[in-house]
Amino acid sequence: MAINHLAPAQTEQFADNIVGFARALRSAGMPVGPGAVIDAMSALQVIDIGNRADVFTTLEAIFVKRHEHALIFKQAFNLFFRASEEWKHMLDSVPLPDQAKKKPQAGSRRVQEAMSQPRMTETPQHQEQDLRLSVSDREILQKKDFAQMSAAEISEALRAVERMHLPQAELLTRRHRPDARGLRLDLRRTLRASLRTGGDIIDIHRLGRIEKPAPIVALLDISGSMSEYTRLFLHFLHAIGDARKRVSVFLFGTRLTNVTRALRQRDPDEALASCSASVEDWAGGTRISASLHNFNKLWARRVLSQGAIVLLISDGLEREADSRLAFEMDRLHRSCRRLIWLNPLLRFGGFEAKAQGIKMMLPHVDEFRPVHNLSSIQELITTLSRPLPPHHRSLIRSAA
Amino acid sequence: MTSAANTSGANTSVGLPASVDAMLELLTSRGYLAERSLATVTYLSLRMGRPLFLEGEAGVGKTEIAKVLSAALGRKLIRLQCYEGLDVSSAVYEWNSAAQMIAIRMAEAAGDTDRDQLSSDIFADRYMIKRPLLQALEPDVAGPPVLLIDELDRADEAFEAYLLEILSDFQVTIPEFGTVKAPSPPIVIITSNRTREIHDALKRRCLYHWVDYPAAERELAIVKTRVPGISAKLSQQVVRFVQALRNQDFYKSPGVAETIDWATALSELDARSLTPQVVGDTLGALLKYQDDITRMQGDTLQKVLKDATSEN
């Protein structure tokens, strides 16, 4: 049964169903544009829409563009087009979602909510406070520990973090662009220019290599012991993400969450809000070893492949410190360009690596730095823009 | 880097399949045992003239489907292997500057001084070196070719952006030459191992499909097709063993390609069934990380092996 064999009224009904389904997907958080709906309509004309599995695959190929969305799609499809025995009536009525009879699976709640009432979310009202601090206040602020700041001081620190600029240009790529001082000859442009003089080469055009900043991957510990710092670091990561483009951010406590997309929103407050919405284990315990394992297994190949610098922001207070932790740290260290461990505990003058976890982790990092106040963050930025270690020198030129 | 290969049956062009079942049959006839969902999206991409974007772990048969399609449909296979730094001159076209210079010198020696004539002469088709993407836009007697853009995740974002024009309009613009447009769009298969995310703008122009590891039954059929000499008992043990490995928490689980490699290796060694000795010797065909191999020794190996070889 192909769609063009149907009476016009039925076709219209069918189109309504697809539009409704697309809208449901959209409210479940999937990016579904009007182009996809048109695609879906034309795709369904060439397959047998009596076959539920084929229709599922077809709509999936069109609406799902990331593997992570596959689960949501499946749930939505099953809910929207109900069970298989009712499949035949798909053309007759626009189905309404009913309560799931089976045990709910992951993601089902989100889909159900999306399909029921359109929820109005209240836009949070921000209260802007303008605190004009004197110069000497600022100096104190530079050295003050984030953990001891008042609310006003924190908001000032946040603004300072946002103002920080990250220097660019670290990696030489294998792509070229016209560059008068470049090393490579641009034969194509040279030849074209030579035609103006009837074939005599007067100007030699050259190519230089394009530079781009090395990607940064941040792993931020959000366990309870780090809670005073988390928000500031997120602001910091949001600020560098704005400047750099290639910044991936992962949060971990007892589990690992990728918040790169959430942090990419322009407005820092919105970005942080959607970031915390996607994390389930805010300010809970820490399982560094397990989180690193997950990162190594699921993400390392995807985000570290282009010579990334890893910032591990954690106090290293791990309860289950065993050989697994050392193993995962070693793997992480070997798969990135540079591993920088930022530890707020270093603020204490007489700090010694006594905790078992810290001892396990220390041998596997390239750098161990404090981050607890504005000046230490500023130092970090300076470090990130310094020339990289010698064995990578061939690829890298320091920022001028 | 890049290669354009004529398949053996290039002059026996076959019509496009008319249904999902026909597609499935076509793939099976060439020894590619696809899941129905994969056949459905492939069929759709042919019918709708849209590129097919296949994502999945390494070794699940993403590249293979392009090869099989080209062979089964009797179309030319044009392959663009992506890498970081891939640019227009190695993906689309390049001018043969040396030949152009000789042409200029020749014109000079002949006393030819008409500049416009000279410029249109040396920017002609014959001084152009065509790379895979441009080749794919050219008409072919057997019908539009199969263009395989392999491991797009290895190329950088700038190249991805360049692909947008080609994939939506099937044309490229060459400043000295004009616009080259394909008379009929090629069959495009794009693969990615997800070492980084591909931009949504590109995915939107494609049909997307996640290729998963096959179920045990299908994998068994694949092994039997690809390793004809293997005994029924051994092939069953091999598949059970590999499927069990995929449930382990490995850094890199073995793909179908590895299963086939392993089965071939065992078959070459004349193994009748899996023993700790023979598995230990050949584990490198399945697992490619030393840490994973280390973890597979001792008790874990014994247990997986016992499960795989037990009769039921």
XYZ file of C-alpha atoms in Angstrom:
712
model
C 0.000 0.000 0.000
C 1.644 3.179 -1.105
C 0.451 6.528 -0.031
C -0.532 7.793 -3.462
C -3.156 5.082 -3.714
C -5.084 6.620 -0.896
C -8.013 8.926 -1.166
C -7.014 12.610 -0.841
C -8.681 12.926 2.555
C -6.639 10.015 3.923
C -3.419 11.428 2.571
C -4.140 14.652 4.345
C -4.804 12.779 7.557
C -1.532 10.979 7.106
C 0.338 14.224 6.581
C -1.228 15.566 9.768
C 0.045 12.533 11.615
C 3.583 13.050 10.426
C 3.474 16.747 11.276
C 2.121 15.931 14.717
C 4.774 13.323 15.239
C 7.516 15.750 14.229
C 6.160 18.296 16.666
C 6.189 15.703 19.437
C 9.810 14.864 18.681
C 10.694 18.518 18.723
C 9.201 19.052 22.140
C 11.029 15.974 23.365
C 14.206 17.857 22.592
C 15.139 16.553 19.172
C 16.102 19.078 16.494
C 13.504 18.362 13.814
C 13.143 20.983 11.119
C 10.342 21.461 8.589
C 12.673 20.137 5.868
C 12.729 16.786 7.619
C 8.928 16.612 7.609
C 8.854 17.153 3.857
C 11.543 14.509 3.476
C 9.535 12.113 5.584
C 6.471 12.618 3.431
C 8.362 11.930 0.234
C 10.214 8.970 1.716
C 6.993 7.331 2.831
C 5.762 7.483 -0.735
C 8.358 5.031 -1.928
C 8.064 2.381 0.756
C 5.294 0.089 1.878
C 3.685 1.924 4.774
C 1.874 -1.225 5.842
C 5.202 -2.507 7.200
C 5.730 -1.009 10.616
C 9.423 -1.858 10.809
C 10.173 -0.207 7.479
C 8.246 2.912 8.413
C 10.172 3.006 11.677
C 13.546 2.757 9.919
C 12.531 5.323 7.335
C 11.381 7.914 9.830
C 14.402 7.177 12.004
C 16.813 7.779 9.109
C 15.203 11.154 8.532
C 14.461 12.452 12.013
C 17.401 11.049 13.981
C 20.737 12.628 13.206
C 22.645 11.579 16.308
C 22.917 8.175 17.829
C 21.968 9.536 21.268
C 18.522 10.453 19.987
C 17.724 6.940 18.803
C 16.242 5.905 22.156
C 13.994 8.950 22.424
C 12.854 8.395 18.872
C 11.992 4.780 19.522
C 9.933 5.648 22.570
C 8.158 8.456 20.784
C 7.410 6.269 17.798
C 5.955 3.514 19.948
C 3.870 5.924 21.946
C 2.669 7.944 19.023
C 1.833 5.087 16.747
C 0.870 2.839 19.615
C 1.054 -0.919 19.567
C 1.293 -3.025 16.468
C -2.356 -4.165 16.404
C -3.471 -0.572 16.233
C -0.980 0.131 13.502
C -3.572 -0.500 10.819
C -5.610 2.413 12.089
C -2.738 4.791 11.887
C -4.346 6.447 8.923
C -7.735 6.813 10.558
C -7.095 8.956 13.546
C -4.458 11.082 15.082
C -3.384 8.938 18.005
C -3.089 10.476 21.400
C -0.517 9.286 23.835
C -1.832 7.261 26.709
C -0.123 6.204 29.876
C 2.564 3.637 29.285
C 1.365 0.296 30.571
C 4.752 -1.313 30.681
C 7.610 -0.469 32.966
C 8.872 2.931 31.864
C 12.228 2.941 30.145
C 14.852 5.632 30.184
C 13.686 8.692 28.341
C 10.028 7.695 28.362
C 9.064 10.303 30.893
C 10.562 13.047 28.818
C 8.659 11.913 25.766
C 5.389 11.561 27.653
C 5.700 14.976 29.157
C 6.505 16.399 25.778
C 3.439 14.811 24.274
C 0.978 15.804 26.942
C 0.576 19.454 27.828
C 2.815 22.127 26.410
C 4.525 23.351 29.537
C 5.213 26.994 29.940
C 8.583 27.472 31.510
C 8.996 30.589 33.452
C 11.887 32.663 32.390
C 14.005 33.286 35.445
C 14.348 36.860 36.457
C 17.897 37.896 36.965
C 18.731 40.543 39.391
C 21.657 42.509 38.221
C 23.752 44.102 40.903
C 26.308 46.617 39.980
C 29.106 46.508 42.410
C 31.726 49.048 41.810
C 34.682 47.830 43.681
C 37.666 50.022 44.215
C 41.074 49.156 42.803
C 42.336 47.863 46.108
C 39.223 45.704 46.432
C 40.066 44.197 43.082
C 43.558 43.374 44.206
C 42.209 41.544 47.212
C 39.764 39.785 44.941
C 42.591 38.495 42.780
C 44.089 36.615 45.705
C 40.964 35.687 47.581
C 40.032 32.039 47.741
C 36.797 31.319 45.890
C 35.613 29.307 48.852
C 35.740 32.351 51.134
C 34.035 34.861 48.888
C 30.734 36.532 49.632
C 27.952 36.430 47.047
C 28.837 39.899 45.806
C 32.485 39.034 45.497
C 31.649 35.888 43.587
C 29.563 37.789 41.091
C 32.439 40.201 40.596
C 34.813 37.279 40.146
C 32.447 35.788 37.586
C 32.575 38.963 35.598
C 36.340 38.968 35.781
C 36.427 35.409 34.486
C 34.203 36.351 31.572
C 36.540 39.152 30.630
C 39.565 36.907 30.418
C 40.853 36.388 26.936
C 42.480 33.246 25.816
C 45.337 33.697 23.345
C 44.857 31.889 20.057
C 47.122 30.096 17.623
C 48.882 27.004 18.764
C 48.521 24.211 16.263
C 49.681 24.307 12.691
C 47.206 22.466 10.509
C 47.913 20.812 7.217
C 45.709 23.293 5.388
C 47.166 26.305 3.596
C 46.196 29.860 2.828
C 47.873 32.626 0.824
C 50.722 34.033 2.881
C 53.422 36.331 1.496
C 55.994 34.900 3.925
C 54.853 31.307 3.568
C 57.247 28.524 2.686
C 55.236 26.743 0.029
C 54.908 27.948 -3.535
C 51.377 28.665 -4.722
C 51.785 27.517 -8.302
C 48.183 28.039 -9.212
C 48.080 31.694 -8.274
C 51.569 32.305 -9.604
C 50.541 30.923 -12.964
C 47.351 32.931 -13.089
C 49.269 36.084 -12.287
C 51.832 35.273 -14.947
C 49.132 35.317 -17.611
C 48.733 39.027 -17.087
C 52.222 39.479 -18.440
C 51.842 36.969 -21.217
C 53.435 34.066 -19.413
C 56.377 35.706 -17.641
C 56.548 34.935 -13.965
C 57.116 38.189 -12.104
C 55.329 37.693 -8.805
C 55.802 34.509 -6.872
C 52.808 33.707 -4.693
C 53.257 31.687 -1.581
C 51.233 29.608 0.827
C 51.526 29.385 4.575
C 49.942 26.912 6.927
C 46.740 27.763 8.751
C 47.020 27.822 12.529
C 44.291 26.935 14.908
C 44.054 26.611 18.653
C 44.461 23.145 20.104
C 41.190 21.692 21.356
C 40.624 21.691 25.095
C 38.828 18.960 26.977
C 37.852 19.729 30.554
C 36.890 17.111 33.097
C 35.316 18.897 36.016
C 34.710 17.250 39.362
C 31.317 18.323 40.728
C 31.319 16.298 43.918
C 30.362 17.844 47.244
C 33.920 18.719 48.253
C 34.317 20.820 45.123
C 30.963 22.587 45.302
C 32.360 26.026 46.182
C 34.376 26.067 42.998
C 32.123 24.330 40.492
C 30.101 27.301 39.378
C 33.147 29.473 38.842
C 34.932 26.842 36.829
C 31.864 26.357 34.692
C 31.868 30.077 34.016
C 35.513 29.875 33.159
C 34.928 26.971 30.781
C 31.995 28.774 29.226
C 34.178 31.811 28.654
C 36.998 29.886 27.003
C 34.449 27.898 24.979
C 33.158 31.150 23.591
C 36.607 32.174 22.453
C 37.913 28.852 21.249
C 35.071 26.885 19.697
C 36.726 23.534 20.228
C 36.183 23.010 23.931
C 34.513 19.891 25.291
C 33.335 19.841 28.882
C 32.493 16.807 30.983
C 31.219 16.857 34.528
C 31.737 13.964 36.866
C 30.760 13.010 40.373
C 29.541 9.493 40.634
C 28.893 9.432 36.902
C 30.155 11.199 33.820
C 28.028 13.711 31.896
C 28.906 15.458 28.660
C 27.695 19.051 28.919
C 29.491 20.447 25.877
C 26.275 21.199 24.027
C 24.560 22.681 27.056
C 27.504 24.989 27.672
C 27.502 26.207 24.109
C 24.552 28.527 24.632
C 25.544 32.127 24.333
C 24.218 33.437 27.594
C 26.305 32.116 30.499
C 23.379 31.845 32.916
C 21.249 29.910 30.462
C 24.221 27.728 29.653
C 24.837 26.950 33.302
C 21.166 26.305 33.954
C 20.863 23.817 31.128
C 24.140 22.319 32.262
C 22.888 21.630 35.757
C 19.615 20.338 34.344
C 21.501 17.605 32.501
C 23.457 16.435 35.534
C 21.862 14.066 38.000
C 24.513 13.723 40.637
C 25.252 17.313 41.538
C 27.381 17.690 44.667
C 27.248 14.012 45.523
C 30.141 11.627 46.011
C 33.153 11.106 43.789
C 34.133 8.104 41.752
C 37.090 9.403 39.805
C 38.285 6.015 38.678
C 34.915 4.932 37.281
C 34.316 8.310 35.654
C 37.715 8.275 33.994
C 37.062 4.756 32.821
C 33.831 5.877 31.180
C 35.548 8.819 29.615
C 38.374 6.688 28.248
C 36.025 4.140 26.863
C 33.267 6.270 25.390
C 34.710 9.673 24.675
C 38.493 9.665 24.483
C 38.634 8.542 20.885
C 36.061 11.124 19.897
C 37.287 14.247 21.638
C 41.019 13.655 22.049
C 41.795 12.616 18.496
C 42.997 16.001 17.372
C 45.716 16.549 19.925
C 43.647 17.961 22.747
C 44.884 19.454 26.005
C 43.057 17.920 28.966
C 42.207 19.963 32.040
C 41.338 17.722 34.942
C 39.753 19.850 37.633
C 39.423 17.846 40.815
C 40.638 17.698 44.380
C 41.561 14.055 43.858
C 39.794 12.916 47.020
C 38.812 9.456 45.897
C 37.687 6.787 48.320
C 38.192 3.758 46.141
C 41.757 4.569 45.172
C 43.283 1.410 43.750
C 45.343 0.335 40.782
C 42.383 0.962 38.466
C 42.701 4.684 39.125
C 46.369 4.690 38.180
C 45.581 2.619 35.103
C 42.859 4.978 33.874
C 44.992 8.048 34.575
C 47.825 6.482 32.608
C 45.539 5.755 29.673
C 44.178 9.295 29.715
C 47.690 10.668 29.875
C 48.816 8.616 26.924
C 45.900 9.604 24.719
C 46.102 13.384 25.017
C 48.680 15.985 24.140
C 49.006 17.374 27.636
C 47.274 16.566 30.887
C 46.978 19.438 33.333
C 45.579 18.712 36.747
C 44.038 21.710 38.455
C 43.594 21.146 42.146
C 42.105 23.720 44.525
C 43.719 21.919 47.494
C 47.074 23.277 46.355
C 46.110 26.612 47.878
C 47.323 25.377 51.214
C 50.960 26.253 51.575
C 52.141 23.024 53.134
C 50.155 20.780 50.853
C 51.527 17.292 50.507
C 50.184 14.515 48.388
C 49.133 12.265 51.217
C 45.717 11.079 50.111
C 45.925 7.729 48.374
C 44.025 8.931 45.306
C 46.287 11.903 44.757
C 49.372 9.711 45.039
C 47.929 7.407 42.405
C 47.153 10.205 40.025
C 50.202 12.423 40.351
C 52.723 10.372 38.330
C 50.476 10.594 35.274
C 50.037 14.323 34.853
C 52.176 16.778 32.938
C 51.375 19.650 35.233
C 49.870 20.081 38.666
C 48.514 23.549 39.377
C 46.384 25.337 41.930
C 43.069 26.899 40.945
C 41.376 28.637 43.763
C 41.501 32.336 42.945
C 41.459 34.689 39.999
C 45.196 35.062 39.744
C 45.688 31.302 39.539
C 43.136 31.136 36.713
C 45.010 33.930 35.008
C 48.209 31.935 35.354
C 46.490 28.928 33.867
C 45.544 30.960 30.814
C 49.153 32.024 30.421
C 50.220 28.392 30.641
C 47.733 27.307 28.027
C 49.199 29.768 25.581
C 52.825 28.838 26.177
C 54.711 26.734 23.639
C 53.927 23.078 24.078
C 56.425 20.372 25.066
C 59.382 19.659 22.761
C 58.231 16.338 21.330
C 55.305 18.108 19.726
C 57.352 21.048 18.600
C 57.257 20.139 14.932
C 53.526 20.741 14.840
C 53.337 23.707 17.079
C 54.311 27.308 17.030
C 53.988 29.412 20.143
C 51.611 32.327 20.167
C 53.402 35.513 19.197
C 45.189 8.332 -0.391
C 42.545 8.420 -3.069
C 41.688 5.925 -5.693
C 39.131 5.411 -8.385
C 38.599 1.807 -9.251
C 36.571 0.291 -11.992
C 34.694 -2.674 -10.699
C 34.889 -5.820 -12.734
C 31.291 -5.716 -13.884
C 31.347 -2.055 -14.887
C 29.529 -2.518 -18.175
C 26.704 -4.618 -16.838
C 24.600 -1.869 -15.320
C 21.647 -3.091 -13.286
C 18.440 -1.166 -12.646
C 17.810 0.155 -9.153
C 15.874 -2.213 -6.886
C 12.142 -1.529 -6.741
C 11.462 -2.401 -3.106
C 13.157 -2.956 0.219
C 13.012 -6.706 -0.353
C 14.671 -6.353 -3.751
C 17.389 -4.267 -2.124
C 17.938 -6.923 0.511
C 18.169 -9.557 -2.191
C 20.599 -7.488 -4.230
C 22.934 -7.094 -1.241
C 22.629 -10.750 -0.290
C 23.483 -11.808 -3.840
C 26.863 -10.143 -3.381
C 27.501 -11.754 -0.026
C 26.481 -8.774 2.123
C 23.979 -9.958 4.696
C 22.380 -6.717 5.823
C 19.850 -6.066 8.551
C 16.507 -5.096 7.094
C 16.833 -1.591 8.522
C 20.109 -1.024 6.660
C 18.546 -2.288 3.427
C 15.625 0.088 3.981
C 17.759 3.193 4.333
C 19.968 2.182 1.417
C 16.901 1.676 -0.740
C 15.521 5.043 0.370
C 18.763 6.833 -0.374
C 18.731 5.417 -3.925
C 15.111 6.297 -4.477
C 15.302 9.780 -3.011
C 18.734 10.591 -4.432
C 19.996 11.558 -0.999
C 23.427 10.802 0.474
C 23.486 8.030 3.056
C 25.345 8.808 6.280
C 26.448 5.684 8.122
C 27.820 5.902 11.617
C 28.959 3.090 13.873
C 31.937 1.397 15.490
C 34.879 0.430 13.317
C 34.492 -2.848 11.474
C 30.704 -3.200 11.269
C 30.599 -3.052 7.469
C 29.987 0.613 6.672
C 32.591 0.875 3.939
C 31.774 -2.547 2.636
C 28.242 -1.600 1.663
C 29.519 1.005 -0.808
C 31.776 -1.569 -2.437
C 28.953 -4.089 -2.616
C 26.538 -1.530 -4.036
C 28.918 -0.531 -6.772
C 29.573 -4.142 -7.700
C 25.918 -5.157 -7.566
C 24.666 -2.179 -9.566
C 27.590 -2.284 -11.994
C 28.569 1.277 -11.165
C 32.009 2.764 -10.841
C 33.239 3.091 -7.243
C 34.977 6.358 -6.432
C 36.521 6.499 -2.995
C 37.630 9.525 -1.057
C 39.542 8.570 2.062
C 39.429 11.499 4.466
C 42.304 12.688 6.651
C 43.086 15.791 8.642
C 44.177 18.547 6.292
C 42.310 17.175 3.283
C 41.807 20.169 1.016
C 40.269 21.091 -2.301
C 43.372 20.266 -4.323
C 43.416 16.657 -3.173
C 39.663 16.123 -2.949
C 38.257 18.013 -5.935
C 40.762 19.146 -8.521
C 44.194 20.564 -9.114
C 45.817 22.237 -12.093
C 48.726 20.470 -13.675
C 51.038 23.438 -13.305
C 54.071 21.819 -14.889
C 52.151 21.012 -18.068
C 50.642 24.488 -18.060
C 54.093 26.069 -17.872
C 55.331 24.004 -20.757
C 52.277 25.094 -22.742
C 53.083 28.732 -21.988
C 56.700 28.291 -23.076
C 55.578 26.542 -26.243
C 53.181 29.357 -27.066
C 55.964 31.843 -26.450
C 58.358 29.968 -28.695
C 55.731 29.884 -31.428
C 55.417 33.663 -31.123
C 51.860 33.418 -29.886
C 51.048 36.515 -27.839
C 47.260 36.531 -27.564
C 46.804 36.533 -23.773
C 43.100 35.690 -23.672
C 43.646 32.801 -26.014
C 46.563 31.611 -23.908
C 44.591 31.789 -20.701
C 41.635 29.848 -22.071
C 44.075 27.321 -23.529
C 45.916 26.532 -20.351
C 42.846 26.427 -18.113
C 41.269 23.760 -20.245
C 40.007 20.378 -19.259
C 43.201 18.578 -20.241
C 45.361 20.480 -17.764
C 43.042 19.657 -14.931
C 43.790 16.808 -12.574
C 40.449 15.502 -11.380
C 40.220 14.226 -7.843
C 37.476 11.921 -6.522
C 34.734 14.490 -5.876
C 34.981 15.942 -9.379
C 35.205 12.492 -10.930
C 31.994 11.560 -9.183
C 30.136 14.407 -10.874
C 31.101 13.293 -14.362
C 28.691 11.245 -16.441
C 29.505 7.569 -16.744
C 28.218 5.077 -19.301
C 27.166 2.643 -16.590
C 25.154 5.317 -14.767
C 26.026 7.663 -11.903
C 28.922 6.234 -9.879
C 28.968 5.265 -6.209
C 30.889 7.910 -4.271
C 32.281 6.681 -0.976
C 33.418 9.426 1.397
C 35.158 7.290 3.966
C 35.796 8.235 7.600
C 34.612 11.804 7.260
C 35.297 12.307 10.975
C 39.016 12.359 10.173
C 38.740 15.419 7.931
C 38.505 18.806 9.615
C 35.440 21.039 9.886
C 36.521 23.263 7.005
C 36.301 20.374 4.593
C 32.901 19.392 5.914
C 31.631 22.864 5.080
C 32.960 22.493 1.567
C 31.034 19.257 1.135
C 27.740 21.019 1.819
C 27.531 22.510 -1.683
C 28.497 19.304 -3.378
C 26.042 17.179 -1.435
C 23.016 19.391 -1.858
C 23.440 20.543 -5.479
C 25.940 18.014 -6.797
C 28.008 20.740 -8.364
C 31.375 22.427 -7.841
C 32.496 25.842 -8.945
C 35.986 26.215 -10.385
C 36.966 29.876 -10.778
C 38.900 29.507 -14.046
C 36.545 27.027 -15.565
C 32.975 27.533 -14.461
C 30.498 25.309 -12.681
C 30.565 21.558 -13.110
C 27.219 19.952 -12.409
C 26.465 16.253 -12.413
C 23.877 15.278 -15.058
C 22.444 12.874 -12.521
C 23.540 12.744 -8.874
C 25.973 10.022 -7.810
C 25.072 7.508 -5.124
C 26.806 8.917 -2.066
C 27.762 6.888 0.997
C 29.440 8.745 3.861
C 30.923 6.839 6.763
C 32.087 8.001 10.167
C 33.595 6.188 13.141
C 32.505 9.003 15.434
C 35.981 10.048 16.506
C 34.338 13.462 16.507
C 30.846 14.730 15.887
C 29.923 15.727 12.357
C 28.070 19.017 12.062
C 24.281 18.832 11.965
C 24.160 20.890 8.765
C 25.801 18.073 6.888
C 23.783 15.329 8.513
C 20.603 17.179 7.649
C 21.319 16.693 3.962
C 21.685 12.959 4.427
C 19.732 9.966 5.558
C 21.286 8.905 8.847
C 21.694 5.370 10.032
C 23.567 3.854 12.957
C 25.114 0.530 11.989
C 25.206 -1.786 14.976
C 26.982 -5.065 15.624
C 24.933 -7.880 14.074
C 22.927 -10.323 16.165
C 24.460 -13.772 16.701
C 22.372 -15.455 14.031
C 23.254 -12.943 11.339
C 26.892 -12.921 12.307
C 26.956 -16.699 11.974
C 25.500 -16.414 8.478
C 28.106 -13.762 7.622
C 30.958 -15.984 8.819
C 29.639 -18.912 6.795
C 29.376 -16.739 3.666
C 32.740 -15.060 4.005
C 34.770 -18.021 5.255
C 33.344 -20.866 3.154
C 35.725 -23.590 4.351
C 34.856 -23.288 8.028
C 33.087 -26.093 9.865
C 29.641 -25.528 11.338
C 30.864 -26.275 14.852
C 33.818 -23.912 14.721
C 31.856 -21.062 13.172
C 29.253 -21.340 15.895
C 31.906 -21.255 18.611
C 33.631 -18.307 16.966
C 30.448 -16.269 16.860
C 29.493 -17.124 20.427
C 32.962 -16.201 21.623
C 32.940 -12.859 19.810
C 29.444 -12.011 20.982
C 30.531 -12.729 24.550
C 33.564 -10.477 24.116
C 31.308 -7.607 23.087
C 29.576 -7.842 26.443
C 32.899 -7.439 28.236
C 34.025 -3.992 29.150
C 36.745 -3.646 26.530
C 38.388 -0.531 25.234
C 37.729 -1.670 21.687
C 35.225 -4.436 21.030
C 35.829 -6.593 17.977
C 33.793 -5.732 14.872
C 32.458 -8.033 12.186
C 35.621 -7.491 10.172
C 37.608 -8.874 13.120
C 35.269 -11.860 13.423
C 35.867 -12.689 9.768
C 39.622 -12.228 10.186
C 39.658 -14.492 13.195
C 37.517 -17.166 11.568
C 39.815 -17.085 8.538
C 42.876 -17.356 10.759
C 41.435 -20.339 12.634
C 40.416 -21.950 9.411
C 43.938 -21.467 8.018
C 45.341 -23.113 11.132
C 43.013 -26.079 10.572
C 41.499 -25.624 14.017
C 38.529 -27.899 14.662
C 37.266 -26.167 17.757
C 38.345 -23.454 20.159
C 40.978 -24.443 22.708
C 42.778 -22.160 25.176
C 45.987 -22.715 23.205
C 44.637 -21.742 19.792
C 42.619 -18.825 21.148
C 45.674 -17.482 22.981
C 47.739 -17.664 19.803
C 45.212 -15.872 17.621
C 43.638 -13.373 20.013
C 45.509 -10.573 18.240
C 43.164 -10.965 15.290
C 40.259 -9.966 17.530
C 41.606 -7.553 20.130
C 43.846 -4.698 19.101
C 44.816 -3.223 22.462
C 47.397 -4.773 24.736
C 45.343 -3.882 27.836
C 42.356 -5.730 26.427
C 44.473 -8.783 25.596
C 45.947 -8.794 29.105
C 42.477 -8.668 30.615
C 41.416 -11.619 28.498
C 43.976 -13.946 30.018
C 43.364 -16.346 32.852
C 39.906 -16.743 34.348
C 38.047 -14.474 31.961
C 39.335 -16.410 28.983
C 38.440 -19.734 30.597
C 34.937 -18.580 31.368
C 34.166 -17.074 27.961
C 35.675 -20.086 26.268
C 33.635 -22.495 28.355
C 30.428 -20.657 27.480
C 31.317 -20.558 23.793
C 32.216 -24.209 23.465
C 29.507 -25.746 25.642
C 26.901 -27.681 23.692
C 23.299 -26.668 24.082
